[in-house]
Amino acid sequence: MNSIPVIVLTGFLGSGKTTVLNHLLGNRGGTRIGVVVNDFGSIEVDAMSVAGQVGDSMVSLGGGCLCCAVDGSELDAYLEKLADPVHRIDVIVIEASGLAEPQEMVRMLVANENPAVRYGGMVHVVDAAEFDATRDKHPETDRHLAVADLVVLNKTDRVGAGERARIETVLAGLCAPGIPVVGADHGRIDPELLFDRRPWTETRGQLSFEDLLAQAHDHDHETDHARHVHAAYESTEFVSEQALDPRRFMAFLDRRPAGLYRIKGSVHFGVPGHEERYEVHAVGRFLRFAPHAWGRGEPRLTQLVLIGSGTDGPALLRELEGCRAPEPWRAGPESMWGVLRYVDRPEGPAPGPDPDQDPDAGHPDPEDF
C-alpha cells in the first residue's frame, strides 16, 4: 500500500490559506483530499468554509467531518483515521493556524511512525499586499519562510510589478536557496504543483456537488483556457529506456532551478540490488523516493514530468540525457546512497554517508525544526 502524502499549508492570518485550500478542493478532479484544519478555536470560520467543498468526499470522524480543528496532541489520531483505506484518501492537507508554529507540525509529521502517511512538504502562503506589515507584526515570519518547501505569493493582483519584484527579491533572501515562489491571485495555484489529479471515475448523481464542480471545470476549460491557472506553467516530459546514473541524477536534483516547482514520475537506475522502479516526488526543495516492484511485463523506463515557470525545457532535457548510464550493472551499491537517503523507512540497514552528496540537503530531519 502506498503511503498518503500529508501537505502542510501555512501562512499568517489573512494571507489566504483557506482560499488556496478551497481552490485546491474545487479543482482536484477525482482526487480525494482529506483536510485537517488546525485552527485553534476558529473552526466556524475556516473549517466551515471548506466543509462545503468536500462534498461526497466528506469523511465521518467521530460524528464530525474531516474538517476538524485539532491541536498537536490530536493530530496523529486524525491522520490515522483519515488514512483508513475505507476512505480511499489520496492526499491530506493540513491547514495550520495562522498563529501556529509550522516547524512543530512538520517535526511531528517527519517523526510520525504510521507507515500509511508520510510528510509531503510545507507550502507557505504570503500576502503580497501586507508583506512588510506582516513581517513587522510577526518577526517569526522569516523563520517560517526558512523551512518552507514552496512559497505562494498570494494577492499579486493587489501590488504593482515593481513591488512584486521587490518582494520576490526579499523572499529569495529569506528562503533556503532554490525555494520556488509561485505568484497567485485569489489563491489560484495549479493543484498539479502539489499532487496528481485523478480523472473522474465515480458515478456522479443528479445535482451533486461533484457534478457542479465538474461542470464548472469543463466550462472554464472550454471557454477561457488562456486564463486557466496552469497556463502560467510549463511542463517538460522526459523518457529514457536507458537507466540513469544515481549520482548524476542526484546532482541534477541538487542544482534544479528555483522556477522548477515540481518533479514527478519514476526512475530506473538498474544498479545491482536496486533494480526496482523508484517513484520520485519533489515539491520545491522537498524530495522523496519510493521503490516499487515492476509490474509483470512492464518496460524498464524512466518517465518524468517537470513542472515549472520560466524554466528552460530543452536545457533540462539535455541535463537529464547526461544522467544516462550505459552500463548500470557495473555500478556499486554505494552509488545509490544519495537516493536511499530520501527513501522513507528503507528496509535493511541504513546506508553509510555518500562523500559525493550533501548530507543535509532536501531531506527533512526532525531535529532541524
Short mmCIF file of C-alpha atoms in Angstrom, two decimals:
data_model
loop_
_atom_site.label_atom_id
_atom_site.label_comp_id
_atom_site.label_asym_id
_atom_site.label_seq_id
_atom_site.Cartn_x
_atom_site.Cartn_y
_atom_site.Cartn_z
CA MET A 1 0.00 0.00 0.00
CA ASN A 2 1.34 3.44 -0.95
CA SER A 3 1.55 5.92 1.88
CA ILE A 4 -0.57 9.07 1.73
CA PRO A 5 1.33 12.37 1.40
CA VAL A 6 0.50 14.97 4.04
CA ILE A 7 0.98 18.57 2.88
CA VAL A 8 1.21 21.36 5.46
CA LEU A 9 -0.35 24.66 4.35
CA THR A 10 0.92 27.55 6.46
CA GLY A 11 0.80 31.34 6.49
CA PHE A 12 -0.29 34.10 8.85
CA LEU A 13 -3.87 35.22 9.41
CA GLY A 14 -5.34 36.80 6.32
CA SER A 15 -2.66 35.51 3.91
CA GLY A 16 -5.21 33.42 2.01
CA LYS A 17 -4.58 29.84 3.19
CA THR A 18 -8.27 28.93 3.22
CA THR A 19 -8.70 30.49 -0.23
CA VAL A 20 -5.82 28.37 -1.54
CA LEU A 21 -7.29 25.27 0.09
CA ASN A 22 -10.75 25.94 -1.35
CA HIS A 23 -9.20 26.36 -4.79
CA LEU A 24 -7.38 23.03 -4.46
CA LEU A 25 -10.60 21.33 -3.39
CA GLY A 26 -12.56 22.89 -6.22
CA ASN A 27 -10.03 21.86 -8.88
CA ARG A 28 -8.97 18.45 -7.68
CA GLY A 29 -10.66 16.36 -10.38
CA GLY A 30 -11.32 12.91 -8.93
CA THR A 31 -8.62 13.16 -6.26
CA ARG A 32 -9.93 12.54 -2.75
CA ILE A 33 -8.46 15.11 -0.36
CA GLY A 34 -8.56 14.74 3.40
CA VAL A 35 -8.48 18.08 5.21
CA VAL A 36 -7.45 18.87 8.76
CA VAL A 37 -7.96 22.45 9.91
CA ASN A 38 -5.58 23.24 12.74
CA ASP A 39 -7.45 26.43 13.62
CA PHE A 40 -7.44 26.57 17.44
CA GLY A 41 -10.90 27.95 18.08
CA SER A 42 -11.94 29.40 14.72
CA ILE A 43 -13.46 26.26 13.25
CA GLU A 44 -16.69 28.04 12.45
CA VAL A 45 -14.74 30.39 10.17
CA ASP A 46 -12.20 28.19 8.40
CA ALA A 47 -13.45 24.63 8.75
CA MET A 48 -16.99 25.52 7.81
CA SER A 49 -15.78 27.43 4.76
CA VAL A 50 -14.06 24.32 3.40
CA ALA A 51 -16.72 21.87 4.58
CA GLY A 52 -18.96 22.88 1.70
CA GLN A 53 -16.22 21.98 -0.76
CA VAL A 54 -15.58 18.36 0.21
CA GLY A 55 -18.98 17.11 -0.92
CA ASP A 56 -19.06 13.35 -1.43
CA SER A 57 -15.52 13.01 -0.10
CA MET A 58 -16.54 14.04 3.41
CA VAL A 59 -15.25 11.57 5.99
CA SER A 60 -17.01 10.99 9.30
CA LEU A 61 -14.66 11.27 12.24
CA GLY A 62 -16.45 10.51 15.49
CA GLY A 63 -19.58 12.36 14.45
CA GLY A 64 -17.78 15.23 12.72
CA CYS A 65 -16.47 15.75 9.21
CA LEU A 66 -12.87 15.61 8.05
CA CYS A 67 -12.65 19.39 8.51
CA CYS A 68 -11.94 19.30 12.24
CA ALA A 69 -9.94 21.70 14.37
CA VAL A 70 -7.23 19.83 16.21
CA ASP A 71 -4.29 20.55 18.43
CA GLY A 72 -0.94 18.84 18.16
CA SER A 73 -1.82 16.02 20.55
CA GLU A 74 -4.78 15.03 18.36
CA LEU A 75 -3.03 15.19 15.01
CA ASP A 76 -1.73 11.61 14.89
CA ALA A 77 -5.17 10.25 15.74
CA TYR A 78 -6.85 12.23 12.98
CA LEU A 79 -4.23 11.23 10.42
CA GLU A 80 -4.71 7.58 11.37
CA LYS A 81 -8.47 7.89 10.82
CA LEU A 82 -8.08 9.67 7.51
CA ALA A 83 -5.55 7.07 6.34
CA ASP A 84 -8.02 4.22 6.84
CA PRO A 85 -8.25 2.51 3.41
CA VAL A 86 -12.05 2.61 3.58
CA HIS A 87 -11.93 6.36 2.88
CA ARG A 88 -9.63 5.97 -0.17
CA ILE A 89 -7.97 9.33 0.54
CA ASP A 90 -5.23 10.25 -1.98
CA VAL A 91 -3.68 13.24 -0.20
CA ILE A 92 -4.13 15.01 3.13
CA VAL A 93 -3.83 18.78 3.51
CA ILE A 94 -3.36 20.32 6.95
CA GLU A 95 -4.28 23.98 7.10
CA ALA A 96 -2.20 25.22 10.00
CA SER A 97 -3.43 28.01 12.26
CA GLY A 98 -2.15 31.43 11.33
CA LEU A 99 -0.65 31.60 14.81
CA ALA A 100 0.78 28.08 14.85
CA GLU A 101 4.44 27.15 14.68
CA PRO A 102 4.68 25.18 11.42
CA GLN A 103 8.07 23.79 12.43
CA GLU A 104 6.42 21.84 15.24
CA MET A 105 3.82 20.37 12.90
CA VAL A 106 6.48 19.40 10.37
CA ARG A 107 8.57 17.86 13.15
CA MET A 108 5.60 15.71 14.19
CA LEU A 109 4.96 14.55 10.64
CA VAL A 110 8.59 13.72 9.91
CA ALA A 111 8.79 11.71 13.15
CA ASN A 112 5.41 10.03 12.61
CA GLU A 113 5.77 6.25 12.65
CA ASN A 114 2.50 5.47 10.88
CA PRO A 115 3.55 3.85 7.56
CA ALA A 116 0.21 4.83 5.98
CA VAL A 117 1.14 8.53 5.90
CA ARG A 118 4.23 10.49 5.01
CA TYR A 119 5.27 14.12 5.11
CA GLY A 120 4.71 15.68 1.68
CA GLY A 121 6.16 19.16 2.06
CA MET A 122 5.33 22.55 3.55
CA VAL A 123 3.68 25.30 1.50
CA HIS A 124 3.77 28.81 2.98
CA VAL A 125 1.27 31.44 1.81
CA VAL A 126 2.38 35.10 1.83
CA ASP A 127 0.10 38.13 1.45
CA ALA A 128 1.81 40.35 -1.12
CA ALA A 129 -0.26 43.40 -0.16
CA GLU A 130 0.60 43.12 3.54
CA PHE A 131 4.09 41.63 3.27
CA ASP A 132 6.04 44.32 5.13
CA ALA A 133 3.32 44.85 7.74
CA THR A 134 3.16 41.11 8.45
CA ARG A 135 6.93 40.87 8.94
CA ASP A 136 6.83 43.86 11.31
CA LYS A 137 3.97 42.39 13.34
CA HIS A 138 5.20 38.79 13.18
CA PRO A 139 9.03 38.64 13.09
CA GLU A 140 8.76 34.86 13.16
CA THR A 141 7.70 35.09 9.50
CA ASP A 142 11.34 34.91 8.49
CA ARG A 143 11.83 31.70 10.46
CA HIS A 144 8.77 30.10 8.88
CA LEU A 145 9.89 31.02 5.38
CA ALA A 146 13.29 29.47 6.03
CA VAL A 147 11.77 25.96 6.35
CA ALA A 148 9.18 26.21 3.54
CA ASP A 149 9.45 23.92 0.53
CA LEU A 150 7.33 26.16 -1.69
CA VAL A 151 6.06 29.73 -1.22
CA VAL A 152 2.78 31.03 -2.65
CA LEU A 153 2.92 34.80 -3.08
CA ASN A 154 -0.81 35.45 -2.92
CA LYS A 155 -2.81 38.61 -3.79
CA THR A 156 -0.36 39.63 -6.51
CA ASP A 157 -3.26 41.42 -8.19
CA ARG A 158 -3.10 43.99 -5.38
CA VAL A 159 0.50 45.10 -5.97
CA GLY A 160 2.33 46.55 -8.95
CA ALA A 161 5.02 44.80 -10.93
CA GLY A 162 7.82 46.70 -9.22
CA GLU A 163 6.53 45.95 -5.73
CA ARG A 164 6.09 42.29 -6.59
CA ALA A 165 9.67 42.09 -7.89
CA ARG A 166 10.92 43.71 -4.67
CA ILE A 167 9.03 41.22 -2.50
CA GLU A 168 10.31 38.30 -4.56
CA THR A 169 13.86 39.54 -4.06
CA VAL A 170 13.33 39.75 -0.29
CA LEU A 171 11.81 36.25 -0.27
CA ALA A 172 14.79 34.87 -2.16
CA GLY A 173 17.00 36.09 0.68
CA LEU A 174 14.74 34.73 3.43
CA CYS A 175 14.05 31.28 1.97
CA ALA A 176 16.52 28.44 1.60
CA PRO A 177 18.47 28.51 -1.68
CA GLY A 178 16.37 27.44 -4.63
CA ILE A 179 12.97 27.57 -2.92
CA PRO A 180 10.42 28.38 -5.65
CA VAL A 181 7.96 31.24 -5.27
CA VAL A 182 4.62 30.83 -7.06
CA GLY A 183 2.66 34.01 -7.75
CA ALA A 184 -1.12 33.81 -7.35
CA ASP A 185 -4.24 35.92 -7.06
CA HIS A 186 -7.26 34.70 -5.11
CA GLY A 187 -5.27 31.62 -4.13
CA ARG A 188 -5.34 30.15 -7.63
CA ILE A 189 -2.44 27.75 -7.99
CA ASP A 190 -2.40 24.59 -10.05
CA PRO A 191 -3.10 21.55 -7.83
CA GLU A 192 -0.65 19.62 -10.01
CA LEU A 193 2.12 21.57 -8.29
CA LEU A 194 1.30 19.66 -5.09
CA PHE A 195 -0.42 16.41 -6.06
CA ASP A 196 -1.67 14.38 -9.02
CA ARG A 197 -5.26 14.99 -10.02
CA ARG A 198 -7.09 11.77 -10.73
CA PRO A 199 -9.66 11.59 -13.55
CA TRP A 200 -13.35 11.42 -12.66
CA THR A 201 -14.09 7.71 -12.25
CA GLU A 202 -17.01 7.63 -9.86
CA THR A 203 -20.66 7.98 -10.87
CA ARG A 204 -21.95 11.42 -10.03
CA GLY A 205 -25.55 11.86 -9.00
CA GLN A 206 -28.11 14.43 -10.05
CA LEU A 207 -27.21 17.91 -8.80
CA SER A 208 -24.42 16.50 -6.62
CA PHE A 209 -21.56 18.74 -5.57
CA GLU A 210 -19.21 16.65 -7.70
CA ASP A 211 -21.40 17.32 -10.76
CA LEU A 212 -21.32 21.06 -10.19
CA LEU A 213 -17.55 21.05 -9.82
CA ALA A 214 -17.09 19.04 -12.98
CA GLN A 215 -19.45 21.26 -14.98
CA ALA A 216 -17.73 24.42 -13.78
CA HIS A 217 -14.31 22.98 -14.57
CA ASP A 218 -15.36 21.83 -18.05
CA HIS A 219 -16.95 25.22 -18.83
CA ASP A 220 -13.90 27.16 -17.69
CA HIS A 221 -11.57 24.87 -19.60
CA GLU A 222 -13.50 25.17 -22.85
CA THR A 223 -14.37 28.87 -22.80
CA ASP A 224 -11.40 30.52 -21.13
CA HIS A 225 -8.41 28.21 -21.42
CA ALA A 226 -5.93 31.08 -21.70
CA ARG A 227 -6.85 32.27 -18.20
CA HIS A 228 -6.67 28.79 -16.66
CA VAL A 229 -4.24 28.66 -13.79
CA HIS A 230 -1.97 26.08 -15.40
CA ALA A 231 -1.36 28.38 -18.36
CA ALA A 232 1.33 30.10 -16.26
CA TYR A 233 3.44 26.94 -16.01
CA GLU A 234 5.46 24.87 -18.45
CA SER A 235 5.59 21.08 -18.39
CA THR A 236 8.61 19.15 -19.65
CA GLU A 237 8.50 15.39 -20.12
CA PHE A 238 11.50 13.08 -20.16
CA VAL A 239 11.50 9.38 -21.09
CA SER A 240 14.55 7.14 -21.23
CA GLU A 241 14.84 3.45 -22.00
CA GLN A 242 18.37 3.63 -20.67
CA ALA A 243 18.93 3.56 -16.91
CA LEU A 244 20.04 6.73 -15.13
CA ASP A 245 23.19 7.08 -13.10
CA PRO A 246 22.03 7.71 -9.50
CA ARG A 247 24.84 10.12 -8.64
CA ARG A 248 24.39 12.19 -11.78
CA PHE A 249 20.62 12.28 -11.25
CA MET A 250 21.03 13.42 -7.64
CA ALA A 251 23.42 16.15 -8.81
CA PHE A 252 20.73 17.26 -11.30
CA LEU A 253 18.16 17.44 -8.49
CA ASP A 254 20.52 19.36 -6.23
CA ARG A 255 21.04 22.09 -8.82
CA ARG A 256 17.47 22.28 -10.17
CA PRO A 257 16.42 25.88 -10.82
CA ALA A 258 14.13 27.81 -8.47
CA GLY A 259 11.41 28.02 -11.12
CA LEU A 260 11.08 24.23 -11.20
CA TYR A 261 8.17 23.73 -8.80
CA ARG A 262 7.51 20.02 -9.08
CA ILE A 263 9.05 16.78 -10.37
CA LYS A 264 7.06 13.56 -10.52
CA GLY A 265 7.38 10.17 -12.17
CA SER A 266 9.64 7.16 -11.77
CA VAL A 267 13.29 6.40 -12.33
CA HIS A 268 15.05 3.22 -13.43
CA PHE A 269 18.58 3.03 -12.02
CA GLY A 270 19.31 -0.64 -12.69
CA VAL A 271 22.05 -0.79 -10.05
CA PRO A 272 22.53 -4.38 -8.78
CA GLY A 273 20.35 -4.88 -5.72
CA HIS A 274 18.28 -1.80 -6.60
CA GLU A 275 16.54 -2.78 -9.82
CA GLU A 276 13.12 -1.55 -8.61
CA ARG A 277 11.18 1.36 -10.09
CA TYR A 278 11.92 4.42 -7.94
CA GLU A 279 8.93 6.75 -7.78
CA VAL A 280 10.12 10.33 -7.31
CA HIS A 281 8.14 13.22 -5.84
CA ALA A 282 9.55 16.73 -5.41
CA VAL A 283 7.68 19.86 -4.33
CA GLY A 284 10.02 22.83 -4.28
CA ARG A 285 13.10 21.58 -2.46
CA PHE A 286 11.25 18.71 -0.77
CA LEU A 287 12.29 15.37 -2.24
CA ARG A 288 11.23 11.78 -1.73
CA PHE A 289 11.81 8.44 -3.45
CA ALA A 290 9.67 5.32 -3.05
CA PRO A 291 10.82 1.99 -4.53
CA HIS A 292 8.17 -0.25 -6.11
CA ALA A 293 8.35 -3.59 -7.88
CA TRP A 294 7.91 -3.52 -11.64
CA GLY A 295 4.69 -4.96 -12.95
CA ARG A 296 4.77 -8.12 -14.99
CA GLY A 297 5.85 -7.19 -18.49
CA GLU A 298 6.27 -3.53 -17.55
CA PRO A 299 9.08 -1.92 -19.56
CA ARG A 300 12.05 -0.65 -17.55
CA LEU A 301 11.78 3.05 -18.26
CA THR A 302 12.48 6.38 -16.63
CA GLN A 303 9.46 8.65 -17.06
CA LEU A 304 9.50 12.14 -15.53
CA VAL A 305 7.31 15.23 -15.68
CA LEU A 306 8.87 18.54 -14.65
CA ILE A 307 6.53 21.48 -13.94
CA GLY A 308 7.84 25.00 -13.60
CA SER A 309 7.70 28.61 -14.66
CA GLY A 310 10.42 30.38 -16.59
CA THR A 311 12.36 27.15 -16.94
CA ASP A 312 14.39 26.14 -19.99
CA GLY A 313 12.81 22.86 -21.08
CA PRO A 314 15.45 21.90 -23.68
CA ALA A 315 18.23 22.62 -21.16
CA LEU A 316 16.54 20.42 -18.54
CA LEU A 317 16.25 17.61 -21.09
CA ARG A 318 19.92 17.94 -22.01
CA GLU A 319 20.90 17.66 -18.36
CA LEU A 320 18.72 14.59 -17.88
CA GLU A 321 20.13 12.99 -21.01
CA GLY A 322 23.55 13.48 -19.45
CA CYS A 323 22.40 11.34 -16.50
CA ARG A 324 22.06 8.20 -18.63
CA ALA A 325 24.17 5.21 -17.58
CA PRO A 326 25.15 2.89 -20.44
CA GLU A 327 26.28 0.10 -18.09
CA PRO A 328 24.34 0.40 -14.81
CA TRP A 329 25.21 -3.16 -13.77
CA ARG A 330 28.81 -2.04 -13.25
CA ALA A 331 27.83 0.46 -10.53
CA GLY A 332 28.47 -0.46 -6.90
CA PRO A 333 25.84 -0.23 -4.15
CA GLU A 334 27.46 2.93 -2.80
CA SER A 335 26.27 4.80 -5.89
CA MET A 336 22.70 4.53 -4.52
CA TRP A 337 23.42 6.03 -1.10
CA GLY A 338 22.36 9.53 -2.17
CA VAL A 339 19.00 8.20 -3.41
CA LEU A 340 18.36 5.97 -0.41
CA ARG A 341 18.68 8.92 1.96
CA TYR A 342 15.36 10.15 0.53
CA VAL A 343 13.53 6.84 0.85
CA ASP A 344 11.13 6.70 3.81
CA ARG A 345 11.94 3.86 6.20
CA PRO A 346 14.12 1.84 3.82
CA GLU A 347 14.29 -1.85 4.60
CA GLY A 348 17.54 -3.16 5.92
CA PRO A 349 20.43 -1.18 7.43
CA ALA A 350 20.66 2.50 6.65
CA PRO A 351 23.28 3.34 4.03
CA GLY A 352 26.52 4.94 5.07
CA PRO A 353 27.45 8.52 4.14
CA ASP A 354 27.99 9.24 0.48
CA PRO A 355 31.00 11.53 0.08
CA ASP A 356 29.54 12.91 -3.14
CA GLN A 357 26.28 14.09 -1.56
CA ASP A 358 25.39 16.91 0.80
CA PRO A 359 24.31 15.10 3.99
CA ASP A 360 21.59 17.62 4.80
CA ALA A 361 20.14 18.96 1.52
CA GLY A 362 16.48 18.42 0.79
CA HIS A 363 15.68 15.76 3.40
CA PRO A 364 13.79 16.95 6.50
CA ASP A 365 15.14 15.89 9.85
CA PRO A 366 13.01 16.36 12.99
CA GLU A 367 15.95 17.97 14.73
CA ASP A 368 16.16 20.65 12.03
CA PHE A 369 12.87 22.28 13.04
#
